[in-house]
Amino acid sequence: MDVVKRKPYFKIMFFILIVLNLYVEVNTLSYSSTQVKPMVTLEEKIWIAGDGDVSHYRIPLLTYTPQKNLLAMAEARKYDTSDAGSKFLAIRRSNDKGYSWKPQQFIENDGSIFDGISLGSVVVDDELGNIFIVFSRCNHYEKCNISSLYYVKSEDDGYTWNKPVNMSVQIGTKAFAAGPGYGIQLKNSKYKGRLLVCGHGTLEGDGMFCLISDDHGNKWRYGGMLKSIPYNKPKVSGDFIPDECQPLEMPDGTVIVNIRNQGKYHCHCRIIAKSADGGDTFLLDDVYFDENLIDPTVAAGALIQNGVMFFSNPMSTTHRVNMTLHWSHDFGKTWNYTLNIWPNPSGYSTMTAIPGLEDSVYILYEKGIVATYESLSFVKISLYP
């Protein structure tokens, strides 16, 4: 009799548990997409000018790794702040989500070559678990006349790196400066698995150009581009000059590229280009200017996390100051939210997030008191209160 009496009770409890579980799932999804309230919960300077007998550190790159760790990369400029000077490719690692960092390693050294290493993009192949760092040499044509593009690859979560591979054998020697930022592996379209790295050219032959690999980085080719106007001609202020850039993949598989507006054409703001074919083409009809993202011409960070689009840059029309995080709930149609990270000199920035850990995004940016190149600072942004 006791068993018979308890059956309805168990059925009712089981039904209640199902309802509660559905309620939690629905509210968790709503919470993730609409209740983002970013706040800085950690900041640390992980490179400071003069560290390791290096003059300055610039051009921050930041990525997650296949084993859910973090890697930070930078140009270690040996003697001064010059873009064209001799450099190391510096890298630091965090195995605890940015709370501590291993000592830096120099994984490339251009010796005393003038116009040496220029970073660059980092791209993770999630399908095979490999990491690529793309960099160039002689990108400024100062005291050298042949530009070349390389990558180094890690197959063990970034602990060791293979010897550099010269990509120019496949794509030619047109000057191509990747990023700076990260490349992407497409996941939401028929081009699933494709690696896409976007960058820019020289100032005269400038524009946004993308490289594509459909075989996990063994072969590369040029894909879509958005050339400057006038192309391969001397430039003046006000010309259309797409420059440093960050690609993103939208949930529907569309690729968008957030681009530095070097000539301040139309506005002191960002250029946005779109591709419906996995980065193979970018039509002029789909190019627009995001006037809400005011910008002093700089490399900026962009990221999509939990259905929210994020953007980081020095929020100013004229000076590299006021590092700010922006976010949008409609994938960049409107930007109604900002968080100030640093009000003083601040320059290039980049962003990443660790797949599966959806409560945070991470920024690495150039930070200073007097000048932007005094340090590279790592920031953890918690997304939910």
mmCIF file of C-alpha atoms in Angstrom:
data_model
loop_
_atom_site.group_PDB
_atom_site.id
_atom_site.type_symbol
_atom_site.label_atom_id
_atom_site.label_comp_id
_atom_site.label_asym_id
_atom_site.label_seq_id
_atom_site.Cartn_x
_atom_site.Cartn_y
_atom_site.Cartn_z
ATOM 1 C CA MET A 1 0.000 0.000 0.000
ATOM 2 C CA ASP A 2 2.813 2.401 0.809
ATOM 3 C CA VAL A 3 4.323 1.908 -2.642
ATOM 4 C CA VAL A 4 1.003 2.558 -4.350
ATOM 5 C CA LYS A 5 0.493 5.730 -2.364
ATOM 6 C CA ARG A 6 3.942 7.084 -3.239
ATOM 7 C CA LYS A 7 3.606 6.677 -7.034
ATOM 8 C CA PRO A 8 1.591 9.876 -7.643
ATOM 9 C CA TYR A 9 3.991 11.763 -5.380
ATOM 10 C CA PHE A 10 7.017 10.650 -7.417
ATOM 11 C CA LYS A 11 5.254 11.511 -10.675
ATOM 12 C CA ILE A 12 4.453 15.000 -9.408
ATOM 13 C CA MET A 13 8.032 15.563 -8.204
ATOM 14 C CA PHE A 14 9.441 14.304 -11.498
ATOM 15 C CA PHE A 15 7.172 16.710 -13.417
ATOM 16 C CA ILE A 16 8.221 19.609 -11.171
ATOM 17 C CA LEU A 17 11.900 18.818 -11.733
ATOM 18 C CA ILE A 18 11.407 18.826 -15.509
ATOM 19 C CA VAL A 19 9.643 22.195 -15.377
ATOM 20 C CA LEU A 20 12.336 23.670 -13.138
ATOM 21 C CA ASN A 21 15.056 22.399 -15.446
ATOM 22 C CA LEU A 22 13.371 23.972 -18.483
ATOM 23 C CA TYR A 23 12.947 27.210 -16.560
ATOM 24 C CA VAL A 24 16.638 27.310 -15.668
ATOM 25 C CA GLU A 25 17.684 26.531 -19.254
ATOM 26 C CA VAL A 26 15.420 29.221 -20.744
ATOM 27 C CA ASN A 27 16.507 31.835 -18.224
ATOM 28 C CA THR A 28 20.172 30.933 -18.647
ATOM 29 C CA LEU A 29 19.916 31.521 -22.391
ATOM 30 C CA SER A 30 18.127 34.830 -21.821
ATOM 31 C CA TYR A 31 20.686 35.825 -19.224
ATOM 32 C CA SER A 32 23.547 35.029 -21.582
ATOM 33 C CA SER A 33 22.211 37.053 -24.494
ATOM 34 C CA THR A 34 20.621 40.112 -22.904
ATOM 35 C CA GLN A 35 21.950 40.648 -19.402
ATOM 36 C CA VAL A 36 25.597 41.273 -20.192
ATOM 37 C CA LYS A 37 27.100 43.699 -17.666
ATOM 38 C CA PRO A 38 30.856 43.737 -18.335
ATOM 39 C CA MET A 39 33.229 44.762 -15.592
ATOM 40 C CA VAL A 40 37.005 44.650 -15.242
ATOM 41 C CA THR A 41 37.918 41.955 -12.727
ATOM 42 C CA LEU A 42 41.637 41.637 -13.446
ATOM 43 C CA GLU A 43 44.312 43.786 -15.065
ATOM 44 C CA GLU A 44 48.057 43.195 -15.235
ATOM 45 C CA LYS A 45 50.857 44.644 -17.335
ATOM 46 C CA ILE A 46 52.480 41.567 -18.833
ATOM 47 C CA TRP A 47 55.091 43.456 -20.871
ATOM 48 C CA ILE A 48 56.758 46.731 -19.852
ATOM 49 C CA ALA A 49 59.208 48.768 -21.927
ATOM 50 C CA GLY A 50 62.737 47.765 -21.000
ATOM 51 C CA ASP A 51 61.868 44.229 -19.844
ATOM 52 C CA GLY A 52 64.413 41.642 -20.959
ATOM 53 C CA ASP A 53 66.734 44.323 -22.321
ATOM 54 C CA VAL A 54 64.125 45.086 -24.997
ATOM 55 C CA SER A 55 63.390 48.713 -25.800
ATOM 56 C CA HIS A 56 59.623 48.434 -26.319
ATOM 57 C CA TYR A 57 56.825 45.920 -26.843
ATOM 58 C CA ARG A 58 54.113 46.609 -29.388
ATOM 59 C CA ILE A 59 51.442 44.956 -31.559
ATOM 60 C CA PRO A 60 49.563 42.743 -29.064
ATOM 61 C CA LEU A 61 48.123 39.393 -30.128
ATOM 62 C CA LEU A 62 46.049 37.213 -27.816
ATOM 63 C CA THR A 63 44.439 33.815 -28.297
ATOM 64 C CA TYR A 64 42.913 30.864 -26.533
ATOM 65 C CA THR A 65 44.552 27.489 -27.082
ATOM 66 C CA PRO A 66 42.965 24.106 -27.873
ATOM 67 C CA GLN A 67 43.516 23.084 -24.224
ATOM 68 C CA LYS A 68 41.729 26.238 -22.997
ATOM 69 C CA ASN A 69 44.795 28.231 -21.988
ATOM 70 C CA LEU A 70 45.883 31.709 -23.103
ATOM 71 C CA LEU A 71 48.802 32.828 -25.274
ATOM 72 C CA ALA A 72 49.937 36.437 -25.652
ATOM 73 C CA MET A 73 52.309 37.568 -28.411
ATOM 74 C CA ALA A 74 54.084 40.820 -29.208
ATOM 75 C CA GLU A 75 56.799 42.450 -31.255
ATOM 76 C CA ALA A 76 59.769 42.860 -28.915
ATOM 77 C CA ARG A 77 61.410 45.887 -30.547
ATOM 78 C CA LYS A 78 65.061 45.602 -29.620
ATOM 79 C CA TYR A 79 66.437 49.129 -29.870
ATOM 80 C CA ASP A 80 63.626 51.687 -30.285
ATOM 81 C CA THR A 81 59.946 52.055 -31.157
ATOM 82 C CA SER A 82 60.473 51.919 -34.939
ATOM 83 C CA ASP A 83 58.053 49.788 -36.986
ATOM 84 C CA ALA A 84 60.917 48.837 -39.303
ATOM 85 C CA GLY A 85 63.575 48.023 -36.717
ATOM 86 C CA SER A 86 64.957 44.681 -35.562
ATOM 87 C CA LYS A 87 62.731 42.552 -33.325
ATOM 88 C CA PHE A 88 62.070 39.335 -31.482
ATOM 89 C CA LEU A 89 58.719 37.562 -31.680
ATOM 90 C CA ALA A 90 57.847 37.353 -27.984
ATOM 91 C CA ILE A 91 55.291 35.024 -26.432
ATOM 92 C CA ARG A 92 53.893 34.491 -22.932
ATOM 93 C CA ARG A 93 51.594 31.777 -21.643
ATOM 94 C CA SER A 94 48.931 31.559 -18.950
ATOM 95 C CA ASN A 95 47.566 28.223 -17.769
ATOM 96 C CA ASP A 96 45.108 29.737 -15.281
ATOM 97 C CA LYS A 97 42.956 32.059 -17.401
ATOM 98 C CA GLY A 98 45.289 35.037 -17.066
ATOM 99 C CA TYR A 99 45.894 35.116 -13.322
ATOM 100 C CA SER A 100 49.574 34.316 -13.793
ATOM 101 C CA TRP A 101 51.926 34.306 -16.778
ATOM 102 C CA LYS A 102 54.987 32.229 -17.582
ATOM 103 C CA PRO A 103 58.251 34.060 -18.403
ATOM 104 C CA GLN A 104 58.458 35.253 -21.987
ATOM 105 C CA GLN A 105 60.011 33.224 -24.776
ATOM 106 C CA PHE A 106 61.525 34.578 -27.971
ATOM 107 C CA ILE A 107 60.388 32.153 -30.654
ATOM 108 C CA GLU A 108 61.755 34.191 -33.587
ATOM 109 C CA ASN A 109 64.724 36.545 -33.903
ATOM 110 C CA ASP A 110 65.425 38.545 -37.047
ATOM 111 C CA GLY A 111 69.018 39.224 -35.967
ATOM 112 C CA SER A 112 70.083 42.739 -36.839
ATOM 113 C CA ILE A 113 67.944 42.933 -39.974
ATOM 114 C CA PHE A 114 66.410 46.334 -40.559
ATOM 115 C CA ASP A 115 62.720 46.016 -41.427
ATOM 116 C CA GLY A 116 62.473 42.649 -39.765
ATOM 117 C CA ILE A 117 59.530 40.846 -38.132
ATOM 118 C CA SER A 118 56.079 42.442 -38.300
ATOM 119 C CA LEU A 119 53.150 40.840 -36.455
ATOM 120 C CA GLY A 120 50.736 39.492 -37.425
ATOM 121 C CA SER A 121 47.793 37.243 -36.776
ATOM 122 C CA VAL A 122 47.271 34.137 -34.728
ATOM 123 C CA VAL A 123 44.719 31.530 -35.780
ATOM 124 C CA VAL A 124 43.616 28.332 -34.054
ATOM 125 C CA ASP A 125 42.593 25.277 -36.059
ATOM 126 C CA ASP A 126 40.038 23.830 -33.651
ATOM 127 C CA GLU A 127 39.524 20.743 -35.790
ATOM 128 C CA LEU A 128 43.164 19.597 -35.623
ATOM 129 C CA GLY A 129 44.278 21.444 -32.490
ATOM 130 C CA ASN A 130 47.036 23.453 -34.208
ATOM 131 C CA ILE A 131 47.982 27.121 -33.711
ATOM 132 C CA PHE A 132 49.483 29.357 -36.421
ATOM 133 C CA ILE A 133 51.242 32.691 -35.942
ATOM 134 C CA VAL A 134 51.505 34.658 -39.204
ATOM 135 C CA PHE A 135 54.144 37.383 -39.557
ATOM 136 C CA SER A 136 55.972 39.244 -42.310
ATOM 137 C CA ARG A 137 59.448 40.592 -43.029
ATOM 138 C CA CYS A 138 60.409 43.691 -45.016
ATOM 139 C CA ASN A 139 56.844 44.897 -44.944
ATOM 140 C CA HIS A 140 57.841 48.586 -44.984
ATOM 141 C CA TYR A 141 60.407 48.402 -47.829
ATOM 142 C CA GLU A 142 62.989 50.276 -45.777
ATOM 143 C CA LYS A 143 66.542 49.188 -46.681
ATOM 144 C CA CYS A 144 65.043 46.077 -48.320
ATOM 145 C CA ASN A 145 62.839 45.533 -51.352
ATOM 146 C CA ILE A 146 61.284 42.044 -51.194
ATOM 147 C CA SER A 147 58.530 41.396 -48.694
ATOM 148 C CA SER A 148 57.811 37.878 -47.495
ATOM 149 C CA LEU A 149 55.174 36.236 -45.315
ATOM 150 C CA TYR A 150 55.737 33.374 -42.863
ATOM 151 C CA TYR A 151 53.983 31.286 -40.302
ATOM 152 C CA VAL A 152 55.123 29.212 -37.365
ATOM 153 C CA LYS A 153 52.915 26.363 -36.185
ATOM 154 C CA SER A 154 52.450 24.646 -32.842
ATOM 155 C CA GLU A 155 50.945 21.189 -32.542
ATOM 156 C CA ASP A 156 51.221 20.977 -28.732
ATOM 157 C CA ASP A 157 49.061 23.845 -27.443
ATOM 158 C CA GLY A 158 51.751 26.479 -27.978
ATOM 159 C CA TYR A 159 54.543 24.922 -25.922
ATOM 160 C CA THR A 160 56.816 24.417 -28.944
ATOM 161 C CA TRP A 161 56.846 25.850 -32.460
ATOM 162 C CA ASN A 162 57.949 24.454 -35.799
ATOM 163 C CA LYS A 163 60.453 26.259 -37.998
ATOM 164 C CA PRO A 164 59.013 29.164 -40.026
ATOM 165 C CA VAL A 165 57.316 28.291 -43.306
ATOM 166 C CA ASN A 166 57.635 30.849 -46.117
ATOM 167 C CA MET A 167 54.094 31.416 -47.412
ATOM 168 C CA SER A 168 55.359 33.703 -50.191
ATOM 169 C CA VAL A 169 56.233 30.604 -52.215
ATOM 170 C CA GLN A 170 52.471 30.114 -52.608
ATOM 171 C CA ILE A 171 51.077 33.660 -52.550
ATOM 172 C CA GLY A 172 53.905 35.793 -53.981
ATOM 173 C CA THR A 173 55.817 38.713 -52.534
ATOM 174 C CA LYS A 174 53.197 41.455 -52.499
ATOM 175 C CA ALA A 175 53.495 43.131 -49.110
ATOM 176 C CA PHE A 176 50.881 41.673 -46.768
ATOM 177 C CA ALA A 177 50.715 42.541 -43.086
ATOM 178 C CA ALA A 178 48.338 40.167 -41.328
ATOM 179 C CA GLY A 179 45.884 41.590 -38.793
ATOM 180 C CA PRO A 180 47.048 42.568 -36.341
ATOM 181 C CA GLY A 181 44.678 40.401 -34.343
ATOM 182 C CA TYR A 182 43.463 36.887 -34.951
ATOM 183 C CA GLY A 183 42.395 34.807 -37.907
ATOM 184 C CA ILE A 184 39.281 32.644 -37.778
ATOM 185 C CA GLN A 185 38.218 29.118 -38.640
ATOM 186 C CA LEU A 186 34.756 29.161 -40.191
ATOM 187 C CA LYS A 187 32.148 27.070 -38.406
ATOM 188 C CA ASN A 188 28.689 28.188 -39.541
ATOM 189 C CA SER A 189 28.520 27.681 -43.314
ATOM 190 C CA LYS A 190 29.384 25.329 -46.153
ATOM 191 C CA TYR A 191 32.950 26.619 -45.781
ATOM 192 C CA LYS A 192 33.236 24.991 -42.371
ATOM 193 C CA GLY A 193 36.876 24.324 -41.449
ATOM 194 C CA ARG A 194 38.291 27.106 -43.657
ATOM 195 C CA LEU A 195 41.081 29.215 -42.138
ATOM 196 C CA LEU A 196 40.806 32.931 -42.892
ATOM 197 C CA VAL A 197 43.498 35.521 -42.142
ATOM 198 C CA CYS A 198 42.938 39.143 -43.175
ATOM 199 C CA GLY A 199 45.393 42.050 -43.288
ATOM 200 C CA HIS A 200 46.586 45.000 -45.351
ATOM 201 C CA GLY A 201 49.267 46.068 -47.832
ATOM 202 C CA THR A 202 51.710 48.959 -48.155
ATOM 203 C CA LEU A 203 50.365 52.497 -47.889
ATOM 204 C CA GLU A 204 50.305 53.058 -51.663
ATOM 205 C CA GLY A 205 49.117 49.544 -52.444
ATOM 206 C CA ASP A 206 46.928 49.440 -49.385
ATOM 207 C CA GLY A 207 43.600 47.774 -48.827
ATOM 208 C CA MET A 208 42.056 44.925 -46.908
ATOM 209 C CA PHE A 209 43.170 41.533 -48.236
ATOM 210 C CA CYS A 210 42.322 38.033 -46.996
ATOM 211 C CA LEU A 211 44.240 34.756 -47.208
ATOM 212 C CA ILE A 212 42.388 31.440 -47.261
ATOM 213 C CA SER A 213 43.357 27.853 -46.524
ATOM 214 C CA ASP A 214 40.906 25.003 -47.075
ATOM 215 C CA ASP A 215 43.314 22.252 -46.027
ATOM 216 C CA HIS A 216 44.233 23.196 -42.461
ATOM 217 C CA GLY A 217 47.082 25.538 -43.393
ATOM 218 C CA ASN A 218 49.048 23.438 -45.878
ATOM 219 C CA LYS A 219 48.145 25.610 -48.878
ATOM 220 C CA TRP A 220 47.190 29.273 -48.882
ATOM 221 C CA ARG A 221 45.721 31.584 -51.519
ATOM 222 C CA TYR A 222 44.351 35.095 -51.739
ATOM 223 C CA GLY A 223 40.617 35.415 -51.260
ATOM 224 C CA GLY A 224 38.533 38.571 -51.127
ATOM 225 C CA MET A 225 39.914 42.097 -50.956
ATOM 226 C CA LEU A 226 38.859 45.719 -50.653
ATOM 227 C CA LYS A 227 41.456 47.888 -52.407
ATOM 228 C CA SER A 228 42.309 51.483 -51.563
ATOM 229 C CA ILE A 229 41.343 54.306 -53.924
ATOM 230 C CA PRO A 230 43.439 55.380 -55.777
ATOM 231 C CA TYR A 231 45.180 52.008 -55.692
ATOM 232 C CA ASN A 232 48.981 51.869 -55.987
ATOM 233 C CA LYS A 233 49.114 55.664 -56.105
ATOM 234 C CA PRO A 234 50.344 58.185 -53.520
ATOM 235 C CA LYS A 235 47.725 58.891 -50.884
ATOM 236 C CA VAL A 236 46.406 62.060 -49.272
ATOM 237 C CA SER A 237 44.220 62.552 -46.218
ATOM 238 C CA GLY A 238 40.637 61.750 -47.034
ATOM 239 C CA ASP A 239 41.378 58.939 -49.490
ATOM 240 C CA PHE A 240 39.655 55.588 -49.125
ATOM 241 C CA ILE A 241 42.303 53.456 -47.407
ATOM 242 C CA PRO A 242 41.147 50.230 -45.702
ATOM 243 C CA ASP A 243 43.989 49.068 -43.463
ATOM 244 C CA GLU A 244 44.513 46.941 -40.324
ATOM 245 C CA CYS A 245 41.529 44.702 -39.720
ATOM 246 C CA GLN A 246 39.794 41.982 -37.713
ATOM 247 C CA PRO A 247 37.522 39.347 -39.332
ATOM 248 C CA LEU A 248 34.526 37.802 -37.566
ATOM 249 C CA GLU A 249 32.036 35.088 -38.504
ATOM 250 C CA MET A 250 28.365 35.819 -37.897
ATOM 251 C CA PRO A 251 25.944 33.101 -36.733
ATOM 252 C CA ASP A 252 24.526 32.797 -40.278
ATOM 253 C CA GLY A 253 28.002 32.199 -41.748
ATOM 254 C CA THR A 254 28.491 35.730 -43.106
ATOM 255 C CA VAL A 255 32.052 37.003 -42.673
ATOM 256 C CA ILE A 256 32.435 40.617 -41.627
ATOM 257 C CA VAL A 257 35.715 42.504 -41.326
ATOM 258 C CA ASN A 258 36.096 45.487 -38.996
ATOM 259 C CA ILE A 259 38.689 47.753 -40.660
ATOM 260 C CA ARG A 260 40.876 50.731 -39.759
ATOM 261 C CA ASN A 261 39.870 53.754 -41.852
ATOM 262 C CA GLN A 262 43.393 55.036 -42.472
ATOM 263 C CA GLY A 263 42.458 58.033 -44.647
ATOM 264 C CA LYS A 264 39.449 58.995 -42.494
ATOM 265 C CA TYR A 265 37.300 58.702 -45.602
ATOM 266 C CA HIS A 266 33.700 59.760 -44.858
ATOM 267 C CA CYS A 267 34.218 59.782 -41.082
ATOM 268 C CA HIS A 268 36.608 59.263 -38.162
ATOM 269 C CA CYS A 269 35.153 55.793 -37.729
ATOM 270 C CA ARG A 270 35.452 52.145 -38.766
ATOM 271 C CA ILE A 271 34.912 50.560 -42.185
ATOM 272 C CA ILE A 272 32.866 47.331 -42.258
ATOM 273 C CA ALA A 273 33.071 44.860 -45.162
ATOM 274 C CA LYS A 274 30.939 41.744 -45.625
ATOM 275 C CA SER A 275 31.369 38.456 -47.457
ATOM 276 C CA ALA A 276 28.634 35.916 -48.190
ATOM 277 C CA ASP A 277 31.045 33.316 -49.583
ATOM 278 C CA GLY A 278 33.453 32.611 -46.745
ATOM 279 C CA GLY A 279 35.837 35.469 -47.518
ATOM 280 C CA ASP A 280 36.250 34.754 -51.238
ATOM 281 C CA THR A 281 34.735 38.109 -52.236
ATOM 282 C CA PHE A 282 33.792 41.413 -50.601
ATOM 283 C CA LEU A 283 31.312 43.443 -52.648
ATOM 284 C CA LEU A 284 31.363 47.244 -52.567
ATOM 285 C CA ASP A 285 27.578 47.179 -52.225
ATOM 286 C CA ASP A 286 28.040 45.577 -48.806
ATOM 287 C CA VAL A 287 30.655 48.033 -47.480
ATOM 288 C CA TYR A 288 29.519 50.596 -44.936
ATOM 289 C CA PHE A 289 30.888 52.925 -42.263
ATOM 290 C CA ASP A 290 30.032 52.364 -38.618
ATOM 291 C CA GLU A 291 29.790 55.948 -37.425
ATOM 292 C CA ASN A 292 29.051 54.822 -33.873
ATOM 293 C CA LEU A 293 32.559 53.353 -33.606
ATOM 294 C CA ILE A 294 34.590 56.551 -33.630
ATOM 295 C CA ASP A 295 38.272 55.854 -34.075
ATOM 296 C CA PRO A 296 41.604 57.719 -34.289
ATOM 297 C CA THR A 297 42.964 55.202 -36.915
ATOM 298 C CA VAL A 298 44.286 52.253 -34.955
ATOM 299 C CA ALA A 299 44.248 48.452 -34.840
ATOM 300 C CA ALA A 300 41.203 47.469 -32.788
ATOM 301 C CA GLY A 301 39.771 44.350 -31.187
ATOM 302 C CA ALA A 302 36.500 42.636 -32.094
ATOM 303 C CA LEU A 303 34.805 39.456 -30.916
ATOM 304 C CA ILE A 304 31.464 37.666 -30.834
ATOM 305 C CA GLN A 305 30.683 35.859 -27.580
ATOM 306 C CA ASN A 306 27.321 34.385 -26.488
ATOM 307 C CA GLY A 307 25.491 36.214 -29.270
ATOM 308 C CA VAL A 308 26.954 39.581 -28.232
ATOM 309 C CA MET A 309 29.404 41.516 -30.396
ATOM 310 C CA PHE A 310 32.267 43.289 -28.612
ATOM 311 C CA PHE A 311 34.675 45.947 -29.881
ATOM 312 C CA SER A 312 37.684 47.583 -28.205
ATOM 313 C CA ASN A 313 39.586 50.713 -29.225
ATOM 314 C CA PRO A 314 40.775 54.114 -27.987
ATOM 315 C CA MET A 315 37.456 55.934 -28.222
ATOM 316 C CA SER A 316 38.504 59.256 -29.746
ATOM 317 C CA THR A 317 38.406 60.867 -33.178
ATOM 318 C CA THR A 318 41.851 62.403 -32.893
ATOM 319 C CA HIS A 319 44.098 60.800 -30.251
ATOM 320 C CA ARG A 320 44.964 57.328 -29.020
ATOM 321 C CA VAL A 321 43.419 57.720 -25.592
ATOM 322 C CA ASN A 322 40.400 56.351 -23.726
ATOM 323 C CA MET A 323 40.544 52.578 -24.228
ATOM 324 C CA THR A 324 36.908 51.492 -24.280
ATOM 325 C CA LEU A 325 34.939 48.267 -24.574
ATOM 326 C CA HIS A 326 31.779 48.548 -26.680
ATOM 327 C CA TRP A 327 29.094 45.904 -27.005
ATOM 328 C CA SER A 328 26.066 45.315 -29.183
ATOM 329 C CA HIS A 329 23.095 42.974 -28.830
ATOM 330 C CA ASP A 330 22.233 43.118 -32.561
ATOM 331 C CA PHE A 331 25.605 42.286 -34.083
ATOM 332 C CA GLY A 332 26.742 45.856 -34.677
ATOM 333 C CA LYS A 333 23.558 47.474 -35.947
ATOM 334 C CA THR A 334 23.544 49.561 -32.782
ATOM 335 C CA TRP A 335 26.162 50.146 -30.087
ATOM 336 C CA ASN A 336 24.420 51.403 -26.972
ATOM 337 C CA TYR A 337 26.840 50.222 -24.325
ATOM 338 C CA THR A 338 30.415 51.128 -23.345
ATOM 339 C CA LEU A 339 32.842 50.414 -20.518
ATOM 340 C CA ASN A 340 35.888 52.622 -20.027
ATOM 341 C CA ILE A 341 39.008 50.571 -19.379
ATOM 342 C CA TRP A 342 41.741 53.248 -19.360
ATOM 343 C CA PRO A 343 41.190 57.001 -19.969
ATOM 344 C CA ASN A 344 44.819 57.843 -20.774
ATOM 345 C CA PRO A 345 47.155 56.953 -23.694
ATOM 346 C CA SER A 346 46.145 53.622 -25.206
ATOM 347 C CA GLY A 347 46.723 52.181 -28.651
ATOM 348 C CA TYR A 348 46.356 48.827 -30.368
ATOM 349 C CA SER A 349 44.114 46.220 -28.765
ATOM 350 C CA THR A 350 42.999 42.672 -29.421
ATOM 351 C CA MET A 351 40.420 40.357 -27.855
ATOM 352 C CA THR A 352 39.793 36.668 -27.284
ATOM 353 C CA ALA A 353 37.541 34.309 -25.344
ATOM 354 C CA ILE A 354 38.007 30.701 -24.277
ATOM 355 C CA PRO A 355 35.480 28.365 -25.936
ATOM 356 C CA GLY A 356 33.187 26.773 -23.391
ATOM 357 C CA LEU A 357 33.988 29.396 -20.742
ATOM 358 C CA GLU A 358 31.352 31.919 -21.655
ATOM 359 C CA ASP A 359 31.447 34.244 -18.659
ATOM 360 C CA SER A 360 34.533 36.267 -19.678
ATOM 361 C CA VAL A 361 36.353 37.970 -22.525
ATOM 362 C CA TYR A 362 39.999 39.047 -22.487
ATOM 363 C CA ILE A 363 41.759 42.105 -23.905
ATOM 364 C CA LEU A 364 45.445 42.834 -24.460
ATOM 365 C CA TYR A 365 46.180 46.475 -25.239
ATOM 366 C CA GLU A 366 48.910 49.094 -25.460
ATOM 367 C CA LYS A 367 48.824 51.267 -22.340
ATOM 368 C CA GLY A 368 50.767 54.252 -21.034
ATOM 369 C CA ILE A 369 50.816 57.339 -18.857
ATOM 370 C CA VAL A 370 52.610 59.595 -21.323
ATOM 371 C CA ALA A 371 52.726 57.426 -24.467
ATOM 372 C CA THR A 372 50.799 54.377 -25.651
ATOM 373 C CA TYR A 373 53.851 52.121 -26.032
ATOM 374 C CA GLU A 374 54.928 52.012 -22.369
ATOM 375 C CA SER A 375 53.375 48.586 -21.705
ATOM 376 C CA LEU A 376 51.060 45.850 -22.898
ATOM 377 C CA SER A 377 48.289 45.277 -20.385
ATOM 378 C CA PHE A 378 46.094 42.187 -20.037
ATOM 379 C CA VAL A 379 42.498 42.644 -18.903
ATOM 380 C CA LYS A 380 39.893 40.093 -17.890
ATOM 381 C CA ILE A 381 36.328 41.280 -18.407
ATOM 382 C CA SER A 382 33.640 39.390 -16.501
ATOM 383 C CA LEU A 383 30.417 39.553 -18.476
ATOM 384 C CA TYR A 384 27.815 38.849 -15.825
ATOM 385 C CA PRO A 385 27.346 40.298 -12.325
#
